[in-house]
Coordinates of C-alpha atoms in Angstrom, one line a residue:
Chain A
M11 CA 0.0 0.0 0.0
A12 CA 1.3 3.3 -1.0
Y13 CA 2.3 5.9 2.1
K14 CA 1.0 9.5 1.6
Y15 CA 4.0 11.1 -0.3
Y16 CA 4.7 13.6 -3.3
K17 CA 5.2 12.3 -6.6
D18 CA 6.9 15.4 -7.9
N19 CA 8.8 18.4 -6.9
R20 CA 5.9 20.5 -7.5
A21 CA 3.3 18.7 -5.3
Y22 CA 6.0 18.8 -2.5
I23 CA 6.5 22.6 -3.0
E24 CA 2.6 23.0 -2.7
A25 CA 2.7 20.9 0.6
L26 CA 5.5 23.1 2.0
L27 CA 3.6 26.2 1.0
K28 CA 0.6 25.2 2.8
T29 CA 2.6 24.3 6.0
G30 CA 4.2 27.7 5.8
D31 CA 7.8 26.0 5.3
A32 CA 8.1 27.8 2.0
I33 CA 7.4 31.2 0.5
V34 CA 7.1 32.5 -3.0
V35 CA 9.4 35.1 -4.3
N36 CA 8.1 36.9 -6.9
D37 CA 11.0 39.5 -7.4
E38 CA 13.2 38.8 -10.0
V39 CA 16.4 37.1 -8.7
D40 CA 19.9 36.8 -10.2
W41 CA 21.4 33.4 -10.9
D42 CA 24.8 34.9 -10.3
L43 CA 25.2 35.0 -6.5
E44 CA 21.9 36.4 -5.5
M45 CA 19.9 33.2 -5.3
G46 CA 22.7 31.4 -3.6
A47 CA 23.0 34.3 -0.9
I48 CA 19.3 34.1 -0.3
V49 CA 19.4 30.2 0.1
R50 CA 22.5 30.5 2.4
R51 CA 20.8 32.6 4.5
V52 CA 17.6 30.5 4.5
C53 CA 19.8 27.7 5.9
E54 CA 21.4 29.7 8.5
K55 CA 18.4 31.2 9.7
K56 CA 16.3 28.1 9.3
S57 CA 13.7 30.0 7.3
P58 CA 11.2 28.7 4.8
S59 CA 12.3 27.4 1.6
P60 CA 12.3 30.2 -1.2
Y61 CA 10.4 29.4 -4.3
F62 CA 11.8 31.8 -7.0
K63 CA 9.3 32.6 -9.7
K64 CA 11.6 34.7 -12.0
I65 CA 15.3 34.1 -12.6
K66 CA 17.2 37.0 -14.5
D67 CA 18.3 35.8 -18.2
Y68 CA 16.3 32.6 -18.0
P69 CA 12.3 33.6 -18.7
G70 CA 10.5 30.2 -18.2
F71 CA 12.6 28.8 -15.6
E72 CA 11.7 28.9 -12.0
G73 CA 14.0 28.1 -8.8
F74 CA 13.4 26.4 -5.5
G75 CA 16.0 26.7 -2.6
A76 CA 16.9 24.7 0.5
P77 CA 14.3 21.9 -0.3
I78 CA 14.8 19.8 2.7
A79 CA 17.0 21.8 5.0
S80 CA 15.2 21.1 8.2
Y81 CA 13.4 18.1 9.9
R82 CA 9.9 19.7 9.5
K83 CA 10.6 19.6 5.7
L84 CA 11.8 16.2 6.0
A85 CA 8.8 15.3 7.9
V86 CA 6.5 16.7 5.2
S87 CA 8.7 15.0 2.5
L88 CA 7.7 11.7 4.2
G89 CA 3.8 12.7 4.3
L90 CA 4.0 13.2 8.1
D91 CA 2.9 16.4 10.2
P92 CA 5.6 19.0 10.1
E93 CA 5.7 19.0 13.8
T94 CA 6.6 15.2 14.0
P95 CA 9.6 14.9 16.4
I96 CA 13.0 13.5 15.3
P97 CA 12.7 10.2 16.9
A98 CA 9.2 9.6 15.2
I99 CA 10.5 10.5 11.8
A100 CA 13.5 8.1 12.5
K101 CA 10.9 5.5 13.4
E102 CA 8.9 5.9 10.3
Y103 CA 11.9 5.8 8.1
L104 CA 13.1 2.6 9.6
S105 CA 9.8 1.0 9.6
R106 CA 9.3 1.9 6.0
T107 CA 12.8 0.7 5.0
A108 CA 13.1 -2.5 7.0
A109 CA 12.5 -4.8 4.1
D110 CA 15.8 -6.1 2.4
K111 CA 14.2 -5.9 -1.0
G112 CA 12.2 -3.2 -2.7
Q113 CA 10.1 -3.1 -5.8
K114 CA 11.4 -2.6 -9.3
P115 CA 10.5 0.8 -10.8
K116 CA 7.4 1.0 -13.0
I117 CA 8.6 1.9 -16.5
L118 CA 6.6 4.8 -18.3
N119 CA 6.4 5.5 -21.9
A120 CA 8.2 8.9 -22.9
K121 CA 4.6 10.2 -23.8
D122 CA 3.5 9.9 -20.4
A123 CA 6.7 11.1 -18.7
P124 CA 6.8 15.0 -17.7
C125 CA 10.4 15.1 -17.8
K126 CA 10.2 14.6 -21.8
E127 CA 7.9 17.4 -22.3
V128 CA 11.0 19.3 -23.7
V129 CA 13.7 17.3 -25.3
W130 CA 17.1 19.1 -26.5
T131 CA 19.7 16.9 -28.4
G132 CA 22.8 17.9 -30.6
D133 CA 23.9 21.7 -30.3
E134 CA 20.4 22.3 -28.6
A135 CA 21.6 20.3 -25.7
D136 CA 23.8 23.4 -24.3
L137 CA 24.4 23.6 -20.5
F138 CA 24.0 27.5 -20.5
R139 CA 20.6 27.3 -21.6
L140 CA 20.0 26.4 -17.8
P141 CA 20.1 28.7 -15.1
A142 CA 22.8 27.2 -13.2
P143 CA 23.6 29.3 -10.3
M144 CA 26.8 30.9 -9.1
V145 CA 26.2 29.6 -5.7
H146 CA 29.1 31.3 -3.5
E147 CA 31.6 34.0 -4.4
G148 CA 34.7 32.2 -5.3
D149 CA 33.3 29.1 -6.6
G150 CA 35.1 27.5 -9.4
G151 CA 32.2 27.7 -11.6
R152 CA 28.3 27.4 -11.8
Y153 CA 26.9 24.4 -10.2
I154 CA 23.9 22.8 -12.0
G155 CA 24.0 19.8 -9.7
T156 CA 23.3 20.7 -5.9
W157 CA 20.0 19.1 -5.5
H158 CA 20.0 16.1 -7.9
F159 CA 21.6 12.7 -8.2
V160 CA 23.5 10.9 -10.9
V161 CA 22.2 7.6 -12.3
A162 CA 24.8 5.2 -13.5
K163 CA 24.9 1.4 -14.2
D164 CA 27.8 -1.1 -13.7
L165 CA 29.7 -2.3 -16.7
D166 CA 29.0 -5.9 -16.5
T167 CA 26.3 -6.7 -13.7
P168 CA 22.7 -5.3 -13.7
A169 CA 23.9 -2.9 -10.7
I170 CA 22.8 0.6 -10.7
N171 CA 23.5 3.7 -8.6
W172 CA 21.8 6.8 -7.6
G173 CA 24.1 9.1 -5.9
M174 CA 24.4 13.0 -5.3
Y175 CA 27.9 13.8 -6.9
R176 CA 28.4 17.7 -7.3
Q177 CA 28.5 19.0 -10.9
M178 CA 30.1 22.3 -12.2
V179 CA 29.3 23.6 -15.8
F180 CA 32.6 23.8 -17.4
D181 CA 31.4 24.8 -21.0
E182 CA 28.4 24.1 -23.2
K183 CA 28.6 20.4 -23.3
T184 CA 31.0 19.8 -20.4
M185 CA 30.3 19.2 -16.6
V186 CA 33.2 18.2 -14.0
G187 CA 33.1 17.1 -10.3
P188 CA 34.6 15.0 -7.9
V189 CA 33.9 11.1 -8.1
L190 CA 35.8 9.7 -4.9
P191 CA 37.0 6.3 -5.7
F192 CA 35.3 4.6 -2.7
S193 CA 31.9 5.8 -3.7
D194 CA 29.6 3.2 -5.3
M195 CA 30.0 5.3 -8.7
G196 CA 33.5 5.7 -8.1
K197 CA 34.0 2.1 -7.9
M198 CA 31.9 1.3 -11.2
F199 CA 33.8 4.0 -13.1
Y200 CA 37.4 3.6 -11.8
N201 CA 37.3 -0.2 -11.4
K202 CA 35.7 -1.0 -14.8
Y203 CA 35.0 1.5 -17.3
A204 CA 38.2 3.5 -17.0
P205 CA 40.6 0.7 -17.1
N206 CA 39.0 -0.2 -20.5
N207 CA 38.8 3.1 -21.6
I208 CA 34.9 2.8 -22.1
P209 CA 32.9 6.0 -21.7
M210 CA 30.4 5.4 -18.8
P211 CA 26.6 6.5 -19.8
F212 CA 25.1 8.9 -16.8
A213 CA 22.0 10.6 -16.3
T214 CA 21.7 13.5 -14.0
V215 CA 18.4 14.1 -12.4
I216 CA 17.6 17.5 -11.3
G217 CA 14.7 18.3 -9.1
P218 CA 13.6 14.8 -8.4
D219 CA 10.6 14.0 -6.1
P220 CA 11.9 14.5 -2.5
L221 CA 11.7 10.6 -1.7
S222 CA 14.0 9.9 -4.7
A223 CA 16.3 12.4 -3.5
I224 CA 16.3 11.0 -0.1
A225 CA 17.2 7.4 -1.5
S226 CA 20.0 8.9 -3.4
C227 CA 21.7 10.2 -0.3
A228 CA 20.9 6.9 1.7
P229 CA 23.8 4.5 2.1
A230 CA 21.2 1.6 1.4
A231 CA 22.1 -1.8 0.8
I232 CA 19.8 -2.1 -2.0
P233 CA 19.7 -0.1 -5.2
E234 CA 18.4 3.4 -4.7
D235 CA 15.4 3.1 -7.1
E236 CA 14.1 0.0 -5.1
F237 CA 14.9 2.0 -1.6
T238 CA 12.7 4.7 -3.2
S239 CA 9.9 2.2 -3.4
L240 CA 10.3 1.4 0.2
L241 CA 9.8 4.9 1.2
M242 CA 6.7 5.3 -1.2
G243 CA 5.2 2.3 -0.6
E244 CA 4.8 1.6 -4.2
P245 CA 7.3 1.3 -7.3
V246 CA 9.0 4.8 -8.4
E247 CA 7.9 5.8 -12.1
V248 CA 10.8 5.8 -14.3
V249 CA 11.5 6.5 -18.0
K250 CA 14.2 5.6 -20.5
C251 CA 16.8 8.2 -21.4
E252 CA 16.8 9.6 -25.1
T253 CA 20.5 8.7 -25.7
C254 CA 21.5 5.8 -23.4
D255 CA 19.8 2.7 -21.9
L256 CA 19.5 4.2 -18.3
Y257 CA 16.2 5.0 -16.6
V258 CA 15.4 8.1 -14.7
P259 CA 12.5 9.2 -12.3
A260 CA 9.8 10.4 -14.9
H261 CA 8.5 13.3 -13.1
A262 CA 11.9 15.0 -12.4
E263 CA 12.3 18.6 -13.4
I264 CA 15.4 18.3 -15.6
I265 CA 17.5 15.3 -16.8
I266 CA 21.0 16.0 -18.3
E267 CA 22.1 12.8 -20.3
G268 CA 25.7 11.9 -21.6
V269 CA 29.0 10.0 -20.9
I270 CA 31.6 10.3 -18.2
V271 CA 35.0 10.6 -20.1
P272 CA 37.6 7.9 -19.1
N273 CA 41.2 8.8 -18.4
V274 CA 40.7 12.7 -19.0
M275 CA 40.3 15.0 -16.0
I276 CA 39.9 18.8 -16.1
E277 CA 39.8 21.4 -13.4
E278 CA 37.0 21.7 -10.9
A279 CA 36.2 23.7 -7.7
P280 CA 36.6 25.2 -5.3
F281 CA 33.2 25.0 -4.0
G282 CA 31.4 25.7 -0.6
E283 CA 31.3 22.0 0.7
Y284 CA 29.1 20.5 3.3
T285 CA 31.5 20.9 6.0
G286 CA 30.8 24.6 6.1
Y287 CA 34.2 25.6 4.3
R288 CA 35.9 25.6 0.9
T289 CA 38.4 22.9 1.7
S290 CA 39.2 21.0 -1.4
P291 CA 41.2 23.1 -3.8
R292 CA 40.9 23.6 -7.6
E293 CA 42.0 20.1 -9.0
K294 CA 41.6 18.1 -12.0
R295 CA 38.4 15.8 -11.5
T296 CA 35.9 13.5 -13.3
V297 CA 34.5 14.8 -16.8
Y298 CA 30.9 14.6 -17.9
R299 CA 29.9 15.2 -21.6
V300 CA 26.6 16.2 -22.3
T301 CA 24.4 14.5 -25.0
A302 CA 20.9 15.4 -24.3
I303 CA 19.0 17.5 -22.1
T304 CA 15.1 16.7 -21.4
M305 CA 12.8 18.7 -19.0
R306 CA 9.3 19.7 -17.8
K307 CA 7.7 22.6 -19.4
N308 CA 8.8 25.8 -17.1
P309 CA 11.1 23.6 -15.0
I310 CA 12.0 24.5 -11.4
L311 CA 15.5 24.2 -10.6
P312 CA 16.5 23.3 -7.2
I313 CA 19.2 24.8 -5.3
S314 CA 21.0 23.5 -2.2
N315 CA 23.7 25.8 -0.7
M316 CA 26.2 23.8 1.1
G317 CA 28.0 26.0 4.0
I318 CA 27.6 26.1 7.6
P319 CA 24.8 24.2 9.1
T320 CA 22.1 23.3 8.3
D321 CA 21.6 22.5 4.6
E322 CA 19.8 19.5 3.2
G323 CA 23.0 17.4 2.5
Q324 CA 24.0 17.8 5.9
L325 CA 20.5 17.0 7.4
L326 CA 19.8 14.0 5.1
R327 CA 23.3 12.5 5.3
S328 CA 23.3 12.7 8.8
F329 CA 19.8 11.4 9.2
S330 CA 20.5 8.2 6.9
L331 CA 24.0 7.7 7.8
G332 CA 22.9 7.4 11.6
L333 CA 19.9 5.2 10.8
E334 CA 22.0 2.7 8.7
M335 CA 24.2 2.5 11.5
E336 CA 21.6 1.7 13.9
R337 CA 20.1 -0.9 11.6
M338 CA 23.7 -2.6 11.1
L339 CA 24.3 -2.6 15.1
R340 CA 21.0 -4.0 15.8
D341 CA 21.7 -6.6 13.3
Q342 CA 25.0 -7.3 14.8
G343 CA 23.0 -7.9 18.1
I344 CA 24.5 -4.9 20.1
P345 CA 22.0 -3.6 22.7
I346 CA 22.0 -0.1 21.4
T347 CA 18.9 2.3 22.3
G348 CA 19.5 4.3 19.1
V349 CA 21.8 6.4 17.1
Y350 CA 21.7 10.1 16.2
M351 CA 24.1 11.8 13.9
L352 CA 24.1 15.7 14.5
P353 CA 23.6 17.6 11.4
E354 CA 25.2 20.4 13.1
S355 CA 28.4 18.0 13.1
T356 CA 28.3 18.1 9.2
H357 CA 27.8 14.4 9.6
H358 CA 31.1 13.9 11.4
L359 CA 29.9 13.2 14.9
V360 CA 27.4 10.4 15.8
V361 CA 26.1 9.5 19.4
V362 CA 25.1 5.8 20.0
G363 CA 23.1 4.9 23.2
V364 CA 23.8 1.7 24.3
K365 CA 23.0 -0.6 27.5
P366 CA 26.7 -1.1 28.9
A367 CA 26.3 -4.8 28.8
Y368 CA 30.0 -5.6 29.0
A369 CA 33.5 -4.1 29.0
N370 CA 34.7 -2.1 25.9
I371 CA 31.4 -2.2 24.1
A372 CA 32.1 1.2 23.1
T373 CA 35.2 0.4 21.2
Q374 CA 33.2 -2.6 19.5
I375 CA 30.6 0.0 18.4
G376 CA 33.3 2.2 17.1
Q377 CA 35.2 -0.4 15.2
L378 CA 31.9 -1.6 13.6
V379 CA 30.9 1.6 12.3
F380 CA 34.2 2.9 11.2
G381 CA 34.8 -0.4 9.5
S382 CA 31.8 -0.5 7.4
K383 CA 31.0 1.2 4.2
L384 CA 29.5 4.3 6.1
G385 CA 33.0 4.9 7.8
P386 CA 34.7 7.2 5.5
W387 CA 32.3 10.0 6.1
F388 CA 32.5 10.5 9.9
H389 CA 35.1 10.4 12.5
L390 CA 33.7 11.0 15.9
V391 CA 31.7 8.3 17.8
V392 CA 30.2 9.0 21.0
V393 CA 28.9 6.1 23.1
V394 CA 26.6 7.1 26.1
D395 CA 24.5 5.0 28.2
D396 CA 20.9 3.8 27.7
K397 CA 19.7 6.4 30.1
T398 CA 20.9 9.3 28.1
D399 CA 18.6 11.3 25.7
I400 CA 20.7 10.6 22.4
Y401 CA 18.9 13.8 20.6
S402 CA 20.1 16.1 23.5
K403 CA 23.1 18.4 22.7
D404 CA 23.0 19.4 26.5
E405 CA 23.3 15.8 27.8
L406 CA 26.0 15.0 25.0
I407 CA 28.0 18.0 26.3
H408 CA 27.6 16.8 30.0
N409 CA 28.5 13.2 29.1
L410 CA 31.6 14.0 27.3
S411 CA 32.7 16.5 30.1
T412 CA 32.1 14.2 32.9
R413 CA 32.0 10.6 31.8
C414 CA 34.5 10.3 29.1
H415 CA 38.1 9.5 30.9
P416 CA 40.6 11.9 29.3
K417 CA 43.0 9.0 28.9
N418 CA 41.3 5.6 28.9
G419 CA 38.0 7.0 27.3
I420 CA 39.2 8.4 24.2
I421 CA 40.2 5.6 21.7
I422 CA 42.0 6.8 18.6
T423 CA 42.8 5.1 15.4
E424 CA 45.2 6.8 13.3
Q425 CA 45.0 4.9 10.0
G426 CA 41.1 5.3 9.0
V427 CA 39.5 6.0 5.6
G428 CA 38.4 9.5 5.4
T429 CA 37.5 12.0 2.7
P430 CA 39.5 14.7 1.0
L431 CA 37.1 17.3 2.2
N432 CA 38.0 17.1 5.9
P433 CA 38.9 20.7 6.6
Y434 CA 41.3 19.7 9.5
A435 CA 43.2 17.3 7.3
W436 CA 46.8 17.8 6.3
P437 CA 47.2 17.9 2.1
E438 CA 48.7 14.3 2.4
E439 CA 45.8 13.1 4.1
R440 CA 43.3 14.7 1.7
K441 CA 45.4 13.4 -1.3
Y442 CA 44.9 9.7 -0.2
S443 CA 41.7 10.1 1.9
R444 CA 43.1 9.3 5.2
A445 CA 41.9 10.2 8.5
G446 CA 42.0 9.5 12.2
K447 CA 39.1 8.2 14.0
V448 CA 38.0 8.8 17.5
I449 CA 35.6 6.9 20.0
F450 CA 34.5 8.9 23.1
D451 CA 33.5 6.0 25.6
C452 CA 31.1 7.8 27.8
L453 CA 30.1 4.7 29.8
F454 CA 31.2 4.0 33.4
P455 CA 33.1 0.5 33.4
P456 CA 30.6 -2.2 34.0
E457 CA 33.3 -3.8 36.2
W458 CA 32.9 -1.0 38.9
P459 CA 31.1 -2.2 42.0
T460 CA 27.5 -0.5 42.5
S461 CA 28.7 1.3 45.2
M462 CA 31.4 3.1 43.4
V463 CA 29.2 4.1 40.2
P464 CA 28.5 7.9 40.4
I465 CA 25.0 8.9 40.7
K466 CA 23.5 11.3 38.1
V467 CA 21.8 14.2 39.9
S468 CA 18.8 15.1 37.8
F469 CA 15.0 15.8 38.5
D470 CA 14.2 12.3 37.0
N471 CA 16.8 10.3 38.6
V472 CA 17.1 11.4 42.3
Y473 CA 13.6 12.2 43.5
P474 CA 11.0 9.6 44.6
K475 CA 8.2 9.0 42.1
E476 CA 5.4 10.7 44.4
I477 CA 7.5 13.8 44.8
K478 CA 8.1 14.2 41.1
E479 CA 4.3 13.6 40.6
K480 CA 3.4 16.2 43.2
V481 CA 5.9 18.7 41.9
L482 CA 4.6 18.3 38.3
S483 CA 1.0 18.5 39.1
K484 CA 1.5 21.6 41.1
W485 CA 4.0 23.4 38.9
N486 CA 1.9 25.9 37.6
Q487 CA 0.2 26.6 40.9
Y488 CA 3.7 27.3 42.2
G489 CA 3.7 30.2 39.7
F490 CA 5.6 28.9 36.9
K491 CA 4.4 29.5 33.4
D492 CA 6.2 26.9 31.5
Chain B
M5 CA 38.7 44.3 -23.9
A6 CA 38.0 40.7 -22.7
E7 CA 37.9 39.8 -19.2
Y8 CA 39.0 36.6 -17.6
D9 CA 39.8 34.9 -14.5
T10 CA 42.0 32.1 -13.5
Y11 CA 42.8 30.2 -10.6
I12 CA 46.6 29.3 -9.6
L13 CA 47.6 26.5 -7.1
T14 CA 50.5 28.5 -5.9
E15 CA 51.2 31.8 -3.8
F16 CA 50.4 34.8 -6.0
S17 CA 54.2 36.0 -5.6
E18 CA 55.1 32.7 -7.8
L19 CA 53.0 33.5 -10.5
K20 CA 55.0 33.2 -13.7
E21 CA 54.9 36.4 -15.7
D22 CA 55.5 36.6 -19.6
E23 CA 55.8 32.9 -20.1
E24 CA 53.5 30.6 -21.8
I25 CA 51.1 29.0 -19.4
L26 CA 48.5 26.1 -20.4
G27 CA 45.7 26.7 -17.9
V28 CA 42.1 27.3 -17.5
L29 CA 40.3 30.8 -18.3
R30 CA 36.7 31.8 -17.1
D31 CA 35.1 34.3 -19.4
L32 CA 33.9 37.0 -17.2
A33 CA 31.6 38.9 -19.9
P34 CA 28.1 39.3 -18.6
G35 CA 25.2 37.3 -19.9
T36 CA 24.2 33.5 -19.9
R37 CA 27.6 32.2 -20.9
K38 CA 29.4 34.1 -17.9
Y39 CA 32.0 31.9 -16.3
R40 CA 32.5 29.6 -19.2
S41 CA 35.7 27.9 -18.8
T42 CA 38.3 26.9 -21.6
Y43 CA 41.8 25.7 -21.6
A44 CA 44.2 28.0 -23.3
R45 CA 47.9 29.0 -23.7
F46 CA 48.4 32.4 -22.5
K47 CA 51.0 34.8 -21.2
V48 CA 50.4 37.0 -18.1
S49 CA 51.7 40.1 -16.5
K50 CA 51.2 41.8 -13.1
D51 CA 51.4 45.0 -15.0
A52 CA 47.8 45.7 -15.8
A53 CA 48.5 47.6 -19.0
K54 CA 51.1 45.3 -20.4
Y55 CA 48.8 42.6 -22.5
P56 CA 45.6 43.7 -24.2
D57 CA 43.0 41.8 -22.0
R58 CA 42.2 41.9 -18.2
L59 CA 42.9 38.8 -16.0
W60 CA 41.9 38.5 -12.2
V61 CA 43.8 36.0 -10.3
R62 CA 42.3 33.7 -7.7
L63 CA 44.1 31.3 -5.4
G64 CA 43.2 27.5 -5.0
R65 CA 40.3 28.1 -2.6
G66 CA 38.8 30.9 -4.4
Q67 CA 40.5 33.8 -2.7
L68 CA 40.5 36.8 -5.1
V69 CA 43.7 38.8 -5.7
P70 CA 42.4 42.5 -5.4
T71 CA 44.6 43.8 -8.4
P72 CA 44.0 42.9 -11.8
C73 CA 46.8 41.5 -14.2
S74 CA 46.8 41.7 -17.9
I75 CA 46.9 38.7 -20.2
S76 CA 47.6 37.7 -23.8
V77 CA 45.7 34.7 -25.0
I78 CA 47.8 32.7 -27.5
E79 CA 45.3 30.1 -28.3
F80 CA 42.3 28.2 -26.9
V81 CA 42.9 24.5 -26.4
N82 CA 40.4 21.6 -26.5
V83 CA 41.5 18.7 -24.1
I84 CA 38.5 16.4 -24.5
P85 CA 39.0 13.8 -27.2
K86 CA 37.1 14.2 -30.2
G87 CA 33.8 12.4 -30.6
L88 CA 33.0 12.7 -27.0

């Protein structure tokens, strides 16, 4: 049975307008920095998403900024009430995606696919006909791919991948961006296509429905199109590309088709990145050549503006990375109470709640998550006990400050896999994607006798039940307003 | 006069003047093709009047050098194999 969800970007925008999580901007805005600056400020102030009705130089195009940059918007995208608390959103996500197999996509004919309303091929397929924004001053170019995903297929297996890989417009027919070798598409391209000098077909899906976008960010164990069906409760509708055999969501705003060029790299970046810094320098990176562009009439170009928290990349990656970790740890039989990755950490810090059942359980948790395919994306794991609210930043700071032994409680692994985007990393570490990893063990050692374990002094913990009930029932009577 | 910018991966003091360089130029002419990139062979000078066109220099992470240079473009170069 299908869940409540939005089949396209447009229905989702309408829903956000109704909940007050989006506003219409009727003034003309400039693709050259102005749109980017607006979206950046929206992310920093946690304002409603701007729906831009007029873009300078590009009549007929509209824009939509910060599509899922808050938990309220994430809740709406899943068909939930915007007030749904984070643990309830997480529970819904885990419940929908519990199956280890999804449904195959439903293939539509091109005439029924909105993303085929306009088709440009040959010289018409010119990237400068799209209002790619200059997102931040100093960026290496205009980024057409900020809220999108790239579809690719393995060379010799049926495996497909949807993943968000940023794409900078280089010239009319060329885009460029980083494809890290440990990413799913990186493994396909650098292990199979490039060694055989075979161009790899790709399709960039810009302005997908929100659940396809969420799936493309999720480190799921099943193909992203099937994962989308788990979130939707029914198959995602796709259509075949014009110039290759890939399939793309039929209700997306814009599709860019082409090939990834083997054994040629050109300069890309710098770019304001999800860490909140422009870290990775201008370098030669992976080249995309465009063969066709298809789109809906009056397409709406989404714009994500990465920078200091919170943007949708930080929020969604944190959300899905944390929940995939939770699933993995539960599968391993670890008695966790939950996992929460803080978006404010730019998905670098994760909090794991666990029943401290045996010695060094925190180390075991850290080794499991760092050793998984999720590991390169974060480097800080804080393990707290089962009484701690993993969603509370106050409790996190209190745990770190009081329970984590400054010598025995901080476990450092020097030779982990990282990303080139870590702002703290030295150039050599960036070059080879190396990173140290740290576990903060905030559990009192289980071998301590009960008489030795410090008692947490809190309202909940140190007062008898009848006193707490009395205080709570008379709270307003005492004169308190909260 | 055309106006370009380019990124260098060294300090500005190490910019090679009056030597042929192969690098990427971005066209800063206003309009829908602003920021179009292309590989080119060119010579630059920190003397803003020496060569016919204007060049702004940015460092590897986008830092703009506040004073413009001048540039002479020798030729534009295509680095993508034909047919792709």
